[in-house]
mmCIF file of C-alpha atoms in Angstrom:
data_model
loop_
_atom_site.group_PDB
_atom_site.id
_atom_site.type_symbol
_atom_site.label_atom_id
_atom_site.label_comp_id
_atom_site.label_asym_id
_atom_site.label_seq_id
_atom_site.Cartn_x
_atom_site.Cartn_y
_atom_site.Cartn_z
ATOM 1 C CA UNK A 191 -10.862 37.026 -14.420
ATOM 2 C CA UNK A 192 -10.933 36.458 -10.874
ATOM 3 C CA UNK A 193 -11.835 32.944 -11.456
ATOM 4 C CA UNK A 194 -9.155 32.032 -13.927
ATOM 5 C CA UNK A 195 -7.015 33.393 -11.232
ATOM 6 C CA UNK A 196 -8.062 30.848 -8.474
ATOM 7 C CA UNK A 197 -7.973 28.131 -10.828
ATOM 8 C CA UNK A 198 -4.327 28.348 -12.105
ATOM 9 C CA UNK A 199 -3.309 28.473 -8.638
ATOM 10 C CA UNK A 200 -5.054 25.865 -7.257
ATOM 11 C CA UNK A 201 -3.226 23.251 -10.561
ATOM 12 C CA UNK A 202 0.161 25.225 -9.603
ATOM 13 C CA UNK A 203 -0.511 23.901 -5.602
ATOM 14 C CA UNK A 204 -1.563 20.829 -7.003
ATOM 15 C CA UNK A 205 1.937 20.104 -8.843
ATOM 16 C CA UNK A 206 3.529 21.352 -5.836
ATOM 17 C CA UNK A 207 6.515 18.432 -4.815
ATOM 18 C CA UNK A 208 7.113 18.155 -1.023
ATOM 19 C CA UNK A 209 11.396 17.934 -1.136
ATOM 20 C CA UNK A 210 11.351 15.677 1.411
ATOM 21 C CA UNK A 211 9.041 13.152 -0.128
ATOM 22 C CA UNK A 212 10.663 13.189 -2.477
ATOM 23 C CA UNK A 213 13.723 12.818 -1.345
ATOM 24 C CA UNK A 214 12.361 9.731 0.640
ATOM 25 C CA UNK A 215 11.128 8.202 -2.504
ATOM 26 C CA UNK A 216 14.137 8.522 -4.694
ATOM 27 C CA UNK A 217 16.012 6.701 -1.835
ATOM 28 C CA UNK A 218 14.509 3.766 -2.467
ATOM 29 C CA UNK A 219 17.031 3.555 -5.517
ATOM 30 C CA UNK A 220 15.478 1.580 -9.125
ATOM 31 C CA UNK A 221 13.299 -0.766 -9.541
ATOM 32 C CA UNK A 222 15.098 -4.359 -10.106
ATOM 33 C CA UNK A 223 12.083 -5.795 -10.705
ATOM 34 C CA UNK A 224 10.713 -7.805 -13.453
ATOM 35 C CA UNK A 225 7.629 -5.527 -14.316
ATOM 36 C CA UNK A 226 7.698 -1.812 -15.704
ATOM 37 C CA UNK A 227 6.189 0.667 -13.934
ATOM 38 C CA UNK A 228 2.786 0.433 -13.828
ATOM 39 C CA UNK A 229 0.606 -1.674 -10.933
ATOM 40 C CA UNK A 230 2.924 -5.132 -10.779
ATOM 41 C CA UNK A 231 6.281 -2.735 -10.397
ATOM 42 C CA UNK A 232 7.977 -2.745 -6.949
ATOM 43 C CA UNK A 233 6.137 -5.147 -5.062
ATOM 44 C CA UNK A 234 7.129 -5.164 -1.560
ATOM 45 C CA UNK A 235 8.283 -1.512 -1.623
ATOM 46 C CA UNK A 236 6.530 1.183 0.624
ATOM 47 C CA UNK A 237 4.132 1.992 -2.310
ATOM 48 C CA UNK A 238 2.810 5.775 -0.721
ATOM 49 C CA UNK A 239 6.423 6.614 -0.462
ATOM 50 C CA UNK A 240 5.928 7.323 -4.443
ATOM 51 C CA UNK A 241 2.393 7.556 -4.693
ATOM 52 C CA UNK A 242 1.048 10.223 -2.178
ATOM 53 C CA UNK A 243 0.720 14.023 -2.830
ATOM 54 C CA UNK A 244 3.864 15.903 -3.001
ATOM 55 C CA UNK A 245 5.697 12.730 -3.920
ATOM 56 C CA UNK A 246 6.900 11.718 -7.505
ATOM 57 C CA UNK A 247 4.317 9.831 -8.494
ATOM 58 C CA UNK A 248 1.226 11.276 -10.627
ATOM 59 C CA UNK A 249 -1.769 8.734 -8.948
ATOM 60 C CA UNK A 250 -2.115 9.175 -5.206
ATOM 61 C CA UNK A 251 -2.736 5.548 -2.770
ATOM 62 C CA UNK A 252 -4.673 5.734 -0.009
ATOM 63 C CA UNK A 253 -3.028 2.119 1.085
ATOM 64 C CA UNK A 254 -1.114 -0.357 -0.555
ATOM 65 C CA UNK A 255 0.872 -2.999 -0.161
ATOM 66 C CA UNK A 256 1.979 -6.586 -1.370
ATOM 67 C CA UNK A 257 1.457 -9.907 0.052
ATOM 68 C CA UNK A 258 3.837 -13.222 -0.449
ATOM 69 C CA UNK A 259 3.136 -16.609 -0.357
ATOM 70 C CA UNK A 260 5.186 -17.416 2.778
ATOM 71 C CA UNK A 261 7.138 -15.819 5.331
ATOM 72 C CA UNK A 262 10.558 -17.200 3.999
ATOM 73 C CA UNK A 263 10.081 -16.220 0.400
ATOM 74 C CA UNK A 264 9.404 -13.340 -1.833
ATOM 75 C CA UNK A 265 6.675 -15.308 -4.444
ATOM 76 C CA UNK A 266 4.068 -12.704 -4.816
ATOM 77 C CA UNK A 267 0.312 -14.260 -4.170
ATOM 78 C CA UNK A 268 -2.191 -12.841 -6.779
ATOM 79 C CA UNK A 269 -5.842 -13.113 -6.241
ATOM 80 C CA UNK A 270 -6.152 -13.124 -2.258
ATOM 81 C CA UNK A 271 -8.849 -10.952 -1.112
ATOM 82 C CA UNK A 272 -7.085 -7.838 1.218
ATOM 83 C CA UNK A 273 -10.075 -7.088 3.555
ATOM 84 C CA UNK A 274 -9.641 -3.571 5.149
ATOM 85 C CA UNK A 275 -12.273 -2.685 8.012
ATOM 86 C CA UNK A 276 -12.594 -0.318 11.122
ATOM 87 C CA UNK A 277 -14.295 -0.107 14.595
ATOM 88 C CA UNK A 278 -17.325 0.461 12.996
ATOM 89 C CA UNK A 279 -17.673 -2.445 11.032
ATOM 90 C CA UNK A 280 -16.905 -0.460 7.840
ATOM 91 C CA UNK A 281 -15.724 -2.249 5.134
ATOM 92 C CA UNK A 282 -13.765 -2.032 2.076
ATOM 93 C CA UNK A 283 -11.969 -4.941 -0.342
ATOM 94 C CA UNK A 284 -9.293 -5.055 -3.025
ATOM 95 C CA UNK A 285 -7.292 -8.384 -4.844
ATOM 96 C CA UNK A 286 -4.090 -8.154 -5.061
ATOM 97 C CA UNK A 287 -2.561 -8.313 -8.837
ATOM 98 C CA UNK A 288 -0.099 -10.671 -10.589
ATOM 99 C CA UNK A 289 2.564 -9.041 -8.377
ATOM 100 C CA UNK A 290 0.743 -9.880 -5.068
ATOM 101 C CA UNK A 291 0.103 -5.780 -5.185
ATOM 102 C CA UNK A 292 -2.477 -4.280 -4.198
ATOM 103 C CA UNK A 293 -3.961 -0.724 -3.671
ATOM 104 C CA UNK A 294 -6.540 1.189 -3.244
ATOM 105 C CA UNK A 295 -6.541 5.025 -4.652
ATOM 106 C CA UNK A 296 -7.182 8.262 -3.271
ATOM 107 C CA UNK A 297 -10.638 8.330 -2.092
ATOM 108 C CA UNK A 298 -11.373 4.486 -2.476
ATOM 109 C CA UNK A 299 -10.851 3.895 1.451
ATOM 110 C CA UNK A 300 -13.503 6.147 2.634
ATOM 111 C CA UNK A 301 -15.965 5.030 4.930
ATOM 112 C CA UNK A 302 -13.335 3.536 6.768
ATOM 113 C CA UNK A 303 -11.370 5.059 9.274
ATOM 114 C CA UNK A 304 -7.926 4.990 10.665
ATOM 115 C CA UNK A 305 -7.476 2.793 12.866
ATOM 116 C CA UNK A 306 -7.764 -0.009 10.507
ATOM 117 C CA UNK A 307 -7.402 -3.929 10.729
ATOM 118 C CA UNK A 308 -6.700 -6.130 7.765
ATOM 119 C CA UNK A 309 -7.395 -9.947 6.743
ATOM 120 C CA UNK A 310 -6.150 -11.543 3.925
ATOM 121 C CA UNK A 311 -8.240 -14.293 2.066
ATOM 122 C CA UNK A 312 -7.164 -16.927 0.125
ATOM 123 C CA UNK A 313 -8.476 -19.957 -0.889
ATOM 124 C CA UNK A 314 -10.151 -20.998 1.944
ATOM 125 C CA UNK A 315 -7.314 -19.324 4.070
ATOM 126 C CA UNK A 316 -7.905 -16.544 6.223
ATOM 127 C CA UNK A 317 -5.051 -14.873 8.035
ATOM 128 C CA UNK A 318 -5.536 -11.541 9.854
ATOM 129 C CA UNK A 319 -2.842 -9.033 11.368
ATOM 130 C CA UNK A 320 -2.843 -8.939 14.997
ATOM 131 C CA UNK A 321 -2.920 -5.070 15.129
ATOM 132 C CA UNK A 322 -4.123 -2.730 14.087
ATOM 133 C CA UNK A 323 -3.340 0.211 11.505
ATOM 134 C CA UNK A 324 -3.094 3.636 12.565
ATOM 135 C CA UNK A 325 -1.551 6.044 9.872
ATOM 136 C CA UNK A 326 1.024 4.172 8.347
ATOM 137 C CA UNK A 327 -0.554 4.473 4.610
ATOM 138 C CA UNK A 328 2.573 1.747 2.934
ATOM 139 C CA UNK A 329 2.723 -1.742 4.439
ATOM 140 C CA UNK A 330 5.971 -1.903 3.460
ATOM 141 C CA UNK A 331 6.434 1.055 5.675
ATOM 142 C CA UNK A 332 6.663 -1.423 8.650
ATOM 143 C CA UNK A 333 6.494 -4.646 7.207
ATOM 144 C CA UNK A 334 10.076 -5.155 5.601
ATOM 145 C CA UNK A 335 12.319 -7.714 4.613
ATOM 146 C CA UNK A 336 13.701 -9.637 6.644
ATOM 147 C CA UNK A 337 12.563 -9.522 9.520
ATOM 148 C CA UNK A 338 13.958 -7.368 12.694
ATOM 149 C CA UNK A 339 13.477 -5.781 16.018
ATOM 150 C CA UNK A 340 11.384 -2.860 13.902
ATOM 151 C CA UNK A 341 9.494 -5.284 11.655
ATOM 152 C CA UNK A 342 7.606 -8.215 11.323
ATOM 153 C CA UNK A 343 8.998 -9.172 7.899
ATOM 154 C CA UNK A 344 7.062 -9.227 4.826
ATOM 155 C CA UNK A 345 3.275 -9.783 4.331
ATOM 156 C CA UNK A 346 2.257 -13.514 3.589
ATOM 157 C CA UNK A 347 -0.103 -16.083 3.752
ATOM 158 C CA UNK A 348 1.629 -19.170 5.156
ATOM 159 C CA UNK A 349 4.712 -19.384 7.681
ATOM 160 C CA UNK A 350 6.126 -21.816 6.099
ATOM 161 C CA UNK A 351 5.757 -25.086 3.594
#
């Protein structure tokens, strides 16, 4: 009995919501984009705002994130090659989809460690951030549109034409 206990209270802490993740996600207002929900919705949103534990989403990210074609547009890039590694030379890969999304689910980052650098690869092109990663789990999170004092913009390939 003792068992059945343990396990209906670890799927009721499991279903827990955290109010204020979830209060951050439904901020973000609906999804205008042309995709229903599923892994091309809401590209260039902070993904892990709605897909972390406690949040409103069912599947939990570990990272994700969604790279453009250039700095002055919002034409996702399918197909590049995100490359996520650490100071230890560990390594981990993922393409981003039709909607230039990408992601990688809970447990799919391990062995690497926070902090983490990224380069993107695509067709011949290589293009790696300057720094480095240390917690932020959305690229959106800091990378917004447009640009500003608090962010570099959007992710992309090319500056410009």
């Amino acid at each position: 009995m003792g068992r059945v206990r343990v396990i209906v209270a670890l799927s009721l802490l499991s279903a827990c919501k955290d109010p204020t993740r979830v209060e951050r996600a439904e901020a973000l207002g609906p999804d205008t984009g042309p995709y229903e929900e599923g892994p091309n919705h809401r590209a260039g949103f902070p993904c892990t705002w709605c897909h972390s534990a406690g949040s409103t989403a069912e599947s939990h990210f570990d990272i994700a994130g969604t790279v453009f074609a250039r700095a002055s547009t919002r034409q996702a890039l399918p197909d590049v090659r995100v490359r996520l590694f650490d100071q230890d030379g560990d390594e981990v890969s993922v393409r981003t989809n039709v909607a230039g999304n990408f992601f990688l689910r809970e447990g799919e980052l391990a062995p690497v460690d926070f902090p983490i650098w990224i380069q993107l690869e695509y067709q011949g092109e290589v293009t790696a951030m300057q720094t480095p990663i240390f917690r932020e789990r959305s690229c959106a999170g800091c990378h917004r549109t447009p640009p500003s004092p608090q962010s570099p913009g959007h992710i992309y390939v090319w500056e410009a034409e």
